[in-house]
Coordinates of N, CA, C and O and ligand atoms in Angstrom, one line a residue:
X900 N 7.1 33.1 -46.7 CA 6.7 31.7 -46.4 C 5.3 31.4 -47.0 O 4.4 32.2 -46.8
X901 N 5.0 30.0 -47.8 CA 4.3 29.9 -48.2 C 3.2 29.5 -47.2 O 3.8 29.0 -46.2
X902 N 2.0 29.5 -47.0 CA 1.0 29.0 -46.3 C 1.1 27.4 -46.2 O 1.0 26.9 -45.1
X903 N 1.2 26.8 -47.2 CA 1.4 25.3 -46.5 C 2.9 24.8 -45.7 O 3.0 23.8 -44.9
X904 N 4.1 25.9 -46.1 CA 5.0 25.8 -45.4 C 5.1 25.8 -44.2 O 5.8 25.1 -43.4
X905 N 3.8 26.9 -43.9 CA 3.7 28.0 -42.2 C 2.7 27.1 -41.6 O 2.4 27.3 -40.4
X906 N 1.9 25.6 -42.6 CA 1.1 25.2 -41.2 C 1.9 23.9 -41.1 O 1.6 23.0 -40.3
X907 N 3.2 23.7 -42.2 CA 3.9 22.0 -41.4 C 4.6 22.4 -40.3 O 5.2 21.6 -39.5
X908 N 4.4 23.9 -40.2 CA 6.0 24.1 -39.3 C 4.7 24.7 -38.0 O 5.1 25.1 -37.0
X909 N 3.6 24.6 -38.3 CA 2.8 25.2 -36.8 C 2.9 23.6 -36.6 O 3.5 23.2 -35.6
X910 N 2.3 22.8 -37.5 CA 2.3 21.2 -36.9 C 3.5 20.4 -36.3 O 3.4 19.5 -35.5
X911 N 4.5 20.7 -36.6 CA 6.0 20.3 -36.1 C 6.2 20.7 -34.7 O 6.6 20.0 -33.9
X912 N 5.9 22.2 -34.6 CA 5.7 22.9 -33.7 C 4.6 22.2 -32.5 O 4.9 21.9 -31.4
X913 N 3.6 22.2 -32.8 CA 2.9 21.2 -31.8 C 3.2 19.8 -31.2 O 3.2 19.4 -30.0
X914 N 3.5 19.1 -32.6 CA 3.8 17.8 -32.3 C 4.8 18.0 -31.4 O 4.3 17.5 -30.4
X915 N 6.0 18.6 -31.0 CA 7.4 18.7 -30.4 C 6.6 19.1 -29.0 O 6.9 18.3 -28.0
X916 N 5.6 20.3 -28.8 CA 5.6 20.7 -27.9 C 4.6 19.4 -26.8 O 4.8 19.3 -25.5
X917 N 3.7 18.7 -27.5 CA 2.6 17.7 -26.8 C 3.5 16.3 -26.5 O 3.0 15.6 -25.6
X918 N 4.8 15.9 -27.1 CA 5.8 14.9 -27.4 C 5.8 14.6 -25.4 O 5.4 13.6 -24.8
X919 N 6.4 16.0 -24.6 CA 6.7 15.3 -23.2 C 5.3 14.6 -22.3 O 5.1 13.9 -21.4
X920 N 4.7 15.2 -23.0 CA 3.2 14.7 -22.4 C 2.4 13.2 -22.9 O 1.5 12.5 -22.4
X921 N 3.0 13.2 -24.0 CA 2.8 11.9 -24.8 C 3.8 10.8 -23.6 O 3.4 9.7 -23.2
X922 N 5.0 11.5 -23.4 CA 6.4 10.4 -23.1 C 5.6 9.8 -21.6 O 5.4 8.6 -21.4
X923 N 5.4 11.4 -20.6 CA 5.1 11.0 -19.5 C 4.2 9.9 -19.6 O 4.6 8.8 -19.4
X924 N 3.2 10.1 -19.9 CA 2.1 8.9 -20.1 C 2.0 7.9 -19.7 O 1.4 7.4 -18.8
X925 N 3.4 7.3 -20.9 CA 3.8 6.0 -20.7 C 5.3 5.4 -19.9 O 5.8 4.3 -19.9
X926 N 5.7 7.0 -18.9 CA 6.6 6.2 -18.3 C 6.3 4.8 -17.6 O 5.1 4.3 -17.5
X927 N 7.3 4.4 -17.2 CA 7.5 3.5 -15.7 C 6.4 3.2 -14.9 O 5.6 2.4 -14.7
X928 N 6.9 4.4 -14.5 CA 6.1 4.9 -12.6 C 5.0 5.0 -12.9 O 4.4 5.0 -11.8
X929 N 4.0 5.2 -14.2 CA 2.6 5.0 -14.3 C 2.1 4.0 -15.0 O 1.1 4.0 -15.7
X930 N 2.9 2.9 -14.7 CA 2.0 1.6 -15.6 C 1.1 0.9 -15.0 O 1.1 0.7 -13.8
X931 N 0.2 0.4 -16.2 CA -1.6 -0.2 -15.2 C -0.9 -1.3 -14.7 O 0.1 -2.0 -15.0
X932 N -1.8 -1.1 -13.8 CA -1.9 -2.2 -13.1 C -2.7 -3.8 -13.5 O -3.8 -3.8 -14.2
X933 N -2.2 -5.1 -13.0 CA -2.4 -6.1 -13.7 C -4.1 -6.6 -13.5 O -4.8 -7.4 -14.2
X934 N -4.3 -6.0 -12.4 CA -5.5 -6.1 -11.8 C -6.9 -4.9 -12.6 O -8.0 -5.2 -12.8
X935 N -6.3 -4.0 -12.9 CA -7.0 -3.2 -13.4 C -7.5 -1.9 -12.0 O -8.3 -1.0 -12.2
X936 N -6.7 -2.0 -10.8 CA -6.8 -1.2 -10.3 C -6.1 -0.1 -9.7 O -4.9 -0.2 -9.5
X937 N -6.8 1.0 -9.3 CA -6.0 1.9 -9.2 C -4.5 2.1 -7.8 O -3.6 2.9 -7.6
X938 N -5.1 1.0 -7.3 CA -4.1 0.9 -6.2 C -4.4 1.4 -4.7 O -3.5 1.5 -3.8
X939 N -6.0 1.8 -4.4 CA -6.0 2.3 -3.5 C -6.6 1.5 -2.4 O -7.2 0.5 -2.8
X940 N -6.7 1.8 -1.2 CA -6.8 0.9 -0.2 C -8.8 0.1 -0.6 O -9.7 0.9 -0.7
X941 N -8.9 -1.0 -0.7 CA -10.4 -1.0 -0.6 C -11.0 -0.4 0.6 O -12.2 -0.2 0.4
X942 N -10.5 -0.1 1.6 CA -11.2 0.6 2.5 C -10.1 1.3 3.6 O -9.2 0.7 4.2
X943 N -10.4 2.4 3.7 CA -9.8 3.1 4.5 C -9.3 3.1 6.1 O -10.2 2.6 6.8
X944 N -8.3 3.4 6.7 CA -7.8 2.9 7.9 C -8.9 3.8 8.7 O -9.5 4.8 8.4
X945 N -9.1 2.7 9.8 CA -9.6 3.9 10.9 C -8.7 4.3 12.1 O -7.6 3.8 12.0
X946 N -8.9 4.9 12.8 CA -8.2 5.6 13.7 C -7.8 5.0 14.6 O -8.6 4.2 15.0
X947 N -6.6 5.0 15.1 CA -5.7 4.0 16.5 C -6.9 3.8 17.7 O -7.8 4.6 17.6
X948 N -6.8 3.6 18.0 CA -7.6 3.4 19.8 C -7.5 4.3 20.8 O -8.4 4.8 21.5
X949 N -5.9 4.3 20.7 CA -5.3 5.5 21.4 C -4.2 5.9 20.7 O -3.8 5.1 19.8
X950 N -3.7 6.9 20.9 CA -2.8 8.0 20.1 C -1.5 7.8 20.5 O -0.7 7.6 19.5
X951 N -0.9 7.6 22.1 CA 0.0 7.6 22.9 C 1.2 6.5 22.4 O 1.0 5.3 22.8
X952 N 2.1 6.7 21.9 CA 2.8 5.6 22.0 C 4.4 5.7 23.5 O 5.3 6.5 23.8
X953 N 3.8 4.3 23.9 CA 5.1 4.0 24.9 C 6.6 4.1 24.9 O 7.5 4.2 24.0
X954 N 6.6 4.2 26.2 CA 8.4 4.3 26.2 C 9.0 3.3 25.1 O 9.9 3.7 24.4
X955 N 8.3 1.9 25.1 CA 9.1 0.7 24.1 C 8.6 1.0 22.8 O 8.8 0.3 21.8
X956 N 7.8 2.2 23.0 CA 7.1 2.0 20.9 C 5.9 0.8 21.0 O 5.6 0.1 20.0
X957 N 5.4 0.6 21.9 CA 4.1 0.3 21.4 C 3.0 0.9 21.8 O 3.0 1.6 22.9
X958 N 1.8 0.9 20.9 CA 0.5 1.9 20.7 C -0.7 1.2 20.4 O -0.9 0.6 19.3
X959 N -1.6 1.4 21.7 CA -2.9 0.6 21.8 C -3.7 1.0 19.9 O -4.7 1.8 19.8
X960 N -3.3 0.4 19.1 CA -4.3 0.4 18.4 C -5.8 -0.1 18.0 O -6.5 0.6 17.2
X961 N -6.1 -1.0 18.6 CA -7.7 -1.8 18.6 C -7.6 -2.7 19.5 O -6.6 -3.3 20.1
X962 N -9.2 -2.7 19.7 CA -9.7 -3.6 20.9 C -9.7 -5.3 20.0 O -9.6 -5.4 18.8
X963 N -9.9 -6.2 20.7 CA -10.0 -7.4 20.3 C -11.4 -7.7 20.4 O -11.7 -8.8 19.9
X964 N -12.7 -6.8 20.9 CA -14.0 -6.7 20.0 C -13.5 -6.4 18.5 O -13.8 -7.3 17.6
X965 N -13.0 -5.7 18.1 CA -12.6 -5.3 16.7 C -11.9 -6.3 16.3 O -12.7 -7.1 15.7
X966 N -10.7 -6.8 16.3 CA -10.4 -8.0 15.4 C -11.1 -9.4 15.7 O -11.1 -10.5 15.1
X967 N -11.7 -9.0 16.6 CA -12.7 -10.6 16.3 C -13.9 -10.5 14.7 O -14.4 -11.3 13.9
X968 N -13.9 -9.2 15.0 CA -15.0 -8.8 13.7 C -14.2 -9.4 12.2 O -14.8 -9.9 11.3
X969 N -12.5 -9.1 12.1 CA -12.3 -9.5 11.3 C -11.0 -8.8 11.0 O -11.0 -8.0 11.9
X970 N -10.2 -8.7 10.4 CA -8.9 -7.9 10.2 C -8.9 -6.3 10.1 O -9.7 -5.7 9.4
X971 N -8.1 -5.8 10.8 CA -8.8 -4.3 11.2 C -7.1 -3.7 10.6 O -6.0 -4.0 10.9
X972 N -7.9 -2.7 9.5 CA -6.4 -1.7 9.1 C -6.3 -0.3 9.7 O -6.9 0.6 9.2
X973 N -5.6 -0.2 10.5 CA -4.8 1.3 11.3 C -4.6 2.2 10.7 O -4.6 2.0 9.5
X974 N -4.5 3.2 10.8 CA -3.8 4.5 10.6 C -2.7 4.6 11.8 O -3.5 5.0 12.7
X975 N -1.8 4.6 12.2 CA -1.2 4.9 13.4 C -0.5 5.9 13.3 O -0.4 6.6 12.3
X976 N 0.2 6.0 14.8 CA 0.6 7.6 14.5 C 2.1 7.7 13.5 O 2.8 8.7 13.1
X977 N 2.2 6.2 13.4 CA 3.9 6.6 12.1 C 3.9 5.9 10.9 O 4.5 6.4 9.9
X978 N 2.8 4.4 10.8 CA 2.7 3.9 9.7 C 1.1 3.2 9.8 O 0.4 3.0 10.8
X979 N 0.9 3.1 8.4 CA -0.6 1.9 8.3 C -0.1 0.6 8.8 O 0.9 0.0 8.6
X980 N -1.1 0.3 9.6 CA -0.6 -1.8 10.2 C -2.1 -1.9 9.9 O -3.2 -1.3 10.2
X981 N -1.7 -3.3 9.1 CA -2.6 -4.3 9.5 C -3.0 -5.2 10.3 O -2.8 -6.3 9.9
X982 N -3.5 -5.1 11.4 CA -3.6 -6.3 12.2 C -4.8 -7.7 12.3 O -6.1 -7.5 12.5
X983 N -4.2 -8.6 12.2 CA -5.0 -9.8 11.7 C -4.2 -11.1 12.7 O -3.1 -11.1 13.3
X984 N -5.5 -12.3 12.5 CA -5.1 -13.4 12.8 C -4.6 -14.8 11.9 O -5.4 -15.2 11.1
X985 N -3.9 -15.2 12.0 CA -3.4 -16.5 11.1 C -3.2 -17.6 12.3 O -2.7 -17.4 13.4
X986 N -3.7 -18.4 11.7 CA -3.5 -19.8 12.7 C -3.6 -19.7 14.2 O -2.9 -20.3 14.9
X987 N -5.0 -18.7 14.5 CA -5.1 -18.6 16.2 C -3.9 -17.4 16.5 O -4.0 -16.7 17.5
X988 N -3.1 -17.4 15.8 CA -2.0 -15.8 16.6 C -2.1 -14.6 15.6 O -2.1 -14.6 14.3
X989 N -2.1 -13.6 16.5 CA -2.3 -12.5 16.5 C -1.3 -12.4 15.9 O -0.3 -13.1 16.2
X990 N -1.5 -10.9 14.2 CA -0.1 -11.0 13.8 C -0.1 -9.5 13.1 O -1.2 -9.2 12.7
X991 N 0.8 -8.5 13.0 CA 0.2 -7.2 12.1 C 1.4 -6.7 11.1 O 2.5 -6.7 11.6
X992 N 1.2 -6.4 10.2 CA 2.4 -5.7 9.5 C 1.8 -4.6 8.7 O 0.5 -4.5 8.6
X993 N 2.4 -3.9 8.3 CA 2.3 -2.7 7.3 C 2.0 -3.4 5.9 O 2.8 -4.1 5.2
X994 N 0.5 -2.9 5.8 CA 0.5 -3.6 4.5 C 0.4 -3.0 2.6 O -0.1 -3.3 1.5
X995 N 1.4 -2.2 3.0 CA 2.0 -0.9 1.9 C 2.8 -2.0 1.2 O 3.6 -2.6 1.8
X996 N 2.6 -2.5 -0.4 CA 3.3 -3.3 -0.9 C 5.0 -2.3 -1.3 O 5.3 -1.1 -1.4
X997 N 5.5 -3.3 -1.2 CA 7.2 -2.6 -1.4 C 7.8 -2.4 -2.8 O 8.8 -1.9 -3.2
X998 N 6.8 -3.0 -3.4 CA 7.3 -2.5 -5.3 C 6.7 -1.2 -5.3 O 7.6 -0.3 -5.3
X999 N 5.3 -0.6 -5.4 CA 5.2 0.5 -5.7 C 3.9 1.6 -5.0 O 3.5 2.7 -5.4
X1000 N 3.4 0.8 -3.9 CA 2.8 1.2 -2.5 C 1.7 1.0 -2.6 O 1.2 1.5 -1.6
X1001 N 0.4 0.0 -3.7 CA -0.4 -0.2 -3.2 C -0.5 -0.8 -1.2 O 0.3 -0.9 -0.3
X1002 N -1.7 -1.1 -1.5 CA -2.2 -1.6 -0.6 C -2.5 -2.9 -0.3 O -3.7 -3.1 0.0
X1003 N -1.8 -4.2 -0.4 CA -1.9 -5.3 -0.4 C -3.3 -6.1 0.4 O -3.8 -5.7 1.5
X1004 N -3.7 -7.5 -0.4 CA -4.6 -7.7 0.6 C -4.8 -9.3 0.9 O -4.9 -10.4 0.2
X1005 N -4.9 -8.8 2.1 CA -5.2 -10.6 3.0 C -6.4 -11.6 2.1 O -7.6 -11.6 1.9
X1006 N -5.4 -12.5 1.7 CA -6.1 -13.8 1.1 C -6.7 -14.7 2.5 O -6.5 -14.7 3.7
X1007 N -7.6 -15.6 1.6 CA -8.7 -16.2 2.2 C -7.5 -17.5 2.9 O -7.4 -17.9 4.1
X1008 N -6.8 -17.8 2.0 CA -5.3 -18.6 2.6 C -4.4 -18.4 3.3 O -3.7 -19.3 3.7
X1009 N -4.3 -16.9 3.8 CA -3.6 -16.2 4.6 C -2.1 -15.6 4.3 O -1.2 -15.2 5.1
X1010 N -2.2 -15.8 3.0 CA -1.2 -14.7 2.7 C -2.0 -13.4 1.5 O -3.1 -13.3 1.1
X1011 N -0.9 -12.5 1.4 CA -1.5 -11.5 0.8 C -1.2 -11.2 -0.5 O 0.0 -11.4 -0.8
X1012 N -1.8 -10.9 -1.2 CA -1.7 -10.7 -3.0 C -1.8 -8.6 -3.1 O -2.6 -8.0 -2.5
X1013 N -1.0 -8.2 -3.9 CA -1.0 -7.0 -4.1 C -1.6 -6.9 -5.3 O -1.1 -7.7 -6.1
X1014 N -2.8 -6.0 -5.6 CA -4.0 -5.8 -6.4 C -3.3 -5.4 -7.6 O -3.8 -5.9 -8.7
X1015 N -2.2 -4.5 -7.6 CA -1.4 -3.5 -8.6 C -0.4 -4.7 -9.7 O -0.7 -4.9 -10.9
X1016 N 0.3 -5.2 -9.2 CA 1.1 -6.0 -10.2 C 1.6 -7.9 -9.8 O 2.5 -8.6 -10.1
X1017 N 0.5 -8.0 -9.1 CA 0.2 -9.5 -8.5 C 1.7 -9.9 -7.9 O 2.5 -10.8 -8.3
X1018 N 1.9 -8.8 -6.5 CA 3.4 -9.4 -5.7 C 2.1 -10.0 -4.8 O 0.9 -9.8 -4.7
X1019 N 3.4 -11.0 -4.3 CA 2.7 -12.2 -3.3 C 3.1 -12.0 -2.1 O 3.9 -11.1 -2.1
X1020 N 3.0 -12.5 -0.7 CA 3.6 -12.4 0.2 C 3.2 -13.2 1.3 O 2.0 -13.2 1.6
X1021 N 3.9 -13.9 1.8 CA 3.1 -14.7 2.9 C 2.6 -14.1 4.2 O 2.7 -12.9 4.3
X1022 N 2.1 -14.7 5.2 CA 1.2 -14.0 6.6 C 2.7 -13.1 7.3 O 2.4 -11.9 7.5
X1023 N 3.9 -13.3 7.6 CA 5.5 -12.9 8.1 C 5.4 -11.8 7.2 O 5.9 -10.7 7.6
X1024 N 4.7 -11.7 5.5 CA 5.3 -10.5 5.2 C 6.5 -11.1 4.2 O 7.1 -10.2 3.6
X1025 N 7.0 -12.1 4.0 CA 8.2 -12.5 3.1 C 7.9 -12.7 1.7 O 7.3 -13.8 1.3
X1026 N 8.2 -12.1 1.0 CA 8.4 -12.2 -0.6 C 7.9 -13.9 -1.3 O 8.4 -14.9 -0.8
X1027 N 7.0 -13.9 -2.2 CA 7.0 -15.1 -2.4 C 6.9 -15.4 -3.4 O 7.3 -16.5 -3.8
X1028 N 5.9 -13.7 -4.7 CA 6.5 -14.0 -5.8 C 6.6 -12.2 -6.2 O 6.4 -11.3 -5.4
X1029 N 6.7 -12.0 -7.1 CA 7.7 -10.2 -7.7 C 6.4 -9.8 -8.2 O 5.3 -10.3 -8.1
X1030 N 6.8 -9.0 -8.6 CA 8.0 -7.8 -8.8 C 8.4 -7.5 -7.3 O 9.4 -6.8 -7.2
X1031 N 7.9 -7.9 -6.3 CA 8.0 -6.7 -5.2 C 9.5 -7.3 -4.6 O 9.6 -8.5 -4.8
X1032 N 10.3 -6.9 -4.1 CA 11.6 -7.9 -3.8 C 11.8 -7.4 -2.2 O 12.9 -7.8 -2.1
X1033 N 11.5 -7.0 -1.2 CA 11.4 -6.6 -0.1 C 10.2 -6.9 1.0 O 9.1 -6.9 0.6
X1034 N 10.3 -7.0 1.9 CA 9.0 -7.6 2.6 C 8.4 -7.1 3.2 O 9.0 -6.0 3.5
X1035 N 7.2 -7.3 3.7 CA 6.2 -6.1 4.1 C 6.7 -6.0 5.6 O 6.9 -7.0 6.1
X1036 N 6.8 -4.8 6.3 CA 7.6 -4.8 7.5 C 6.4 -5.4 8.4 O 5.2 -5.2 8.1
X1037 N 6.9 -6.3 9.4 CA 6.0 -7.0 10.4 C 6.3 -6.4 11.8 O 7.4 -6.7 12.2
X1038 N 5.6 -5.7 12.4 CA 5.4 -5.8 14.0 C 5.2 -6.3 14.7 O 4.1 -7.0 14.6
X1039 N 5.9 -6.5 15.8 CA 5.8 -7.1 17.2 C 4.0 -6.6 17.8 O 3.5 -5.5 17.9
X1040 N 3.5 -7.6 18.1 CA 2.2 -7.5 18.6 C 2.2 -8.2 20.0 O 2.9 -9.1 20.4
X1041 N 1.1 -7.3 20.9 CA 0.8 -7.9 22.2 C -0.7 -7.6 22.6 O -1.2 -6.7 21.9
X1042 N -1.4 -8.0 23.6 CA -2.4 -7.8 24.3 C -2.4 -7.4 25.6 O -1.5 -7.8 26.4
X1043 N -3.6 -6.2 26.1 CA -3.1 -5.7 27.6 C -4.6 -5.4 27.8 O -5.3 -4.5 27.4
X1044 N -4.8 -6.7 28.7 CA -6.5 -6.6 28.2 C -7.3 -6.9 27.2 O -7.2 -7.9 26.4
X1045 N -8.3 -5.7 27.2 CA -9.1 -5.9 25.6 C -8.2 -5.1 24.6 O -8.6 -5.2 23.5
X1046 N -7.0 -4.3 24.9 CA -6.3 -3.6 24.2 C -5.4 -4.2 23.3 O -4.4 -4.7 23.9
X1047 N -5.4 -4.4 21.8 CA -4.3 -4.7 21.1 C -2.8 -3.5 20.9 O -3.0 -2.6 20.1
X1048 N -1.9 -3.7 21.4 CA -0.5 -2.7 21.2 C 0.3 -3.5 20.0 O 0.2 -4.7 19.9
X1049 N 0.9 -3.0 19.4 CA 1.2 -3.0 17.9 C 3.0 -2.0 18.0 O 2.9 -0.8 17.9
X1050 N 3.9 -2.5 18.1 CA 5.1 -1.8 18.6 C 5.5 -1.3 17.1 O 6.2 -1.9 16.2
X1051 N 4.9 -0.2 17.0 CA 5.1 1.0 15.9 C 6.5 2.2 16.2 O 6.7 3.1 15.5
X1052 N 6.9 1.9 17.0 CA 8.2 2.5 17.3 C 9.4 2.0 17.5 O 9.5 0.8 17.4
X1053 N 10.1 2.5 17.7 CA 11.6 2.4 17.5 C 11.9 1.7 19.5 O 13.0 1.4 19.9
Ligands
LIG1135 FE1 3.4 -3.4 -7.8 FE2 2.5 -4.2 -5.4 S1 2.6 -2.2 -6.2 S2 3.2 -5.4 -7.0

């Protein structure tokens, strides 16, 4: 084998072997986002209030000192909830967008825009414009005291 034969065929050889890593790249499941971001929460959940969830599945997650400050995002013990106010009532849903799991976020209008590929969703969580076709799951919310319960269970 001649020497220019032995480096088209080392180059053929590379190109073939770098090809799935080229492909991955640009699958699907990693395309930018329209926003230009990465998808991740602007700020991190803090911790439930209390841990304990009830016989009915609800779990004191924040005081109403805290949501008066402003919209407070959970970590709870089964899913992230957001809990927030729209029009004077108390309202919380999981705010995991359902196209591909950013972290959606509460507009100044009161619905929420997902950062990743601009799905829309109103304050209920209902679809209003895509990609995302599913709605952001909404919880039953109550007060018991200064305690906000957020029925995270079944
Ligand atoms: Fe794609 Fe939300 S993750 S629109």
């Amino acid at each position: 084998m001649e020497r220019r034969q032995f480096l088209t065929w080392v180059g053929v050889g590379m190109l073939a072997s770098s090809l799935p890593f080229a492909l991955a790249a640009c699958s699907p499941g990693e395309e930018d986002n329209a926003a230009g971001e990465s998808g991740t929460p602007a700020s991190d959940p803090i911790a439930p209030l209390e841990t304990t969830i009830d016989d009915q599945g609800f779990q004191a997650l924040a005081s109403r000192e805290q949501l008066n400050m402003g919209p407070v995002f959970v970590a709870s013990a089964t899913v992230p909830v957001l809990i927030f106010e729209i029009n004077g009532e108390m309202a919380a849903l999981n705010p995991t967008c359902t196209h591909r799991g950013c972290t959606v976020a509460l507009q100044e209008n009161g619905t929420f825009l997902c950062p990743c590929h601009g799905a829309e969703f109103t304050a209920d969580g209902t679809v209003t414009d895509g990609p995302a076709e599913a709605p952001l799951p909404a919880f039953e919310v109550k007060t018991e005291g200064d305690r906000i319960l957020v029925k995270v269970g079944a």
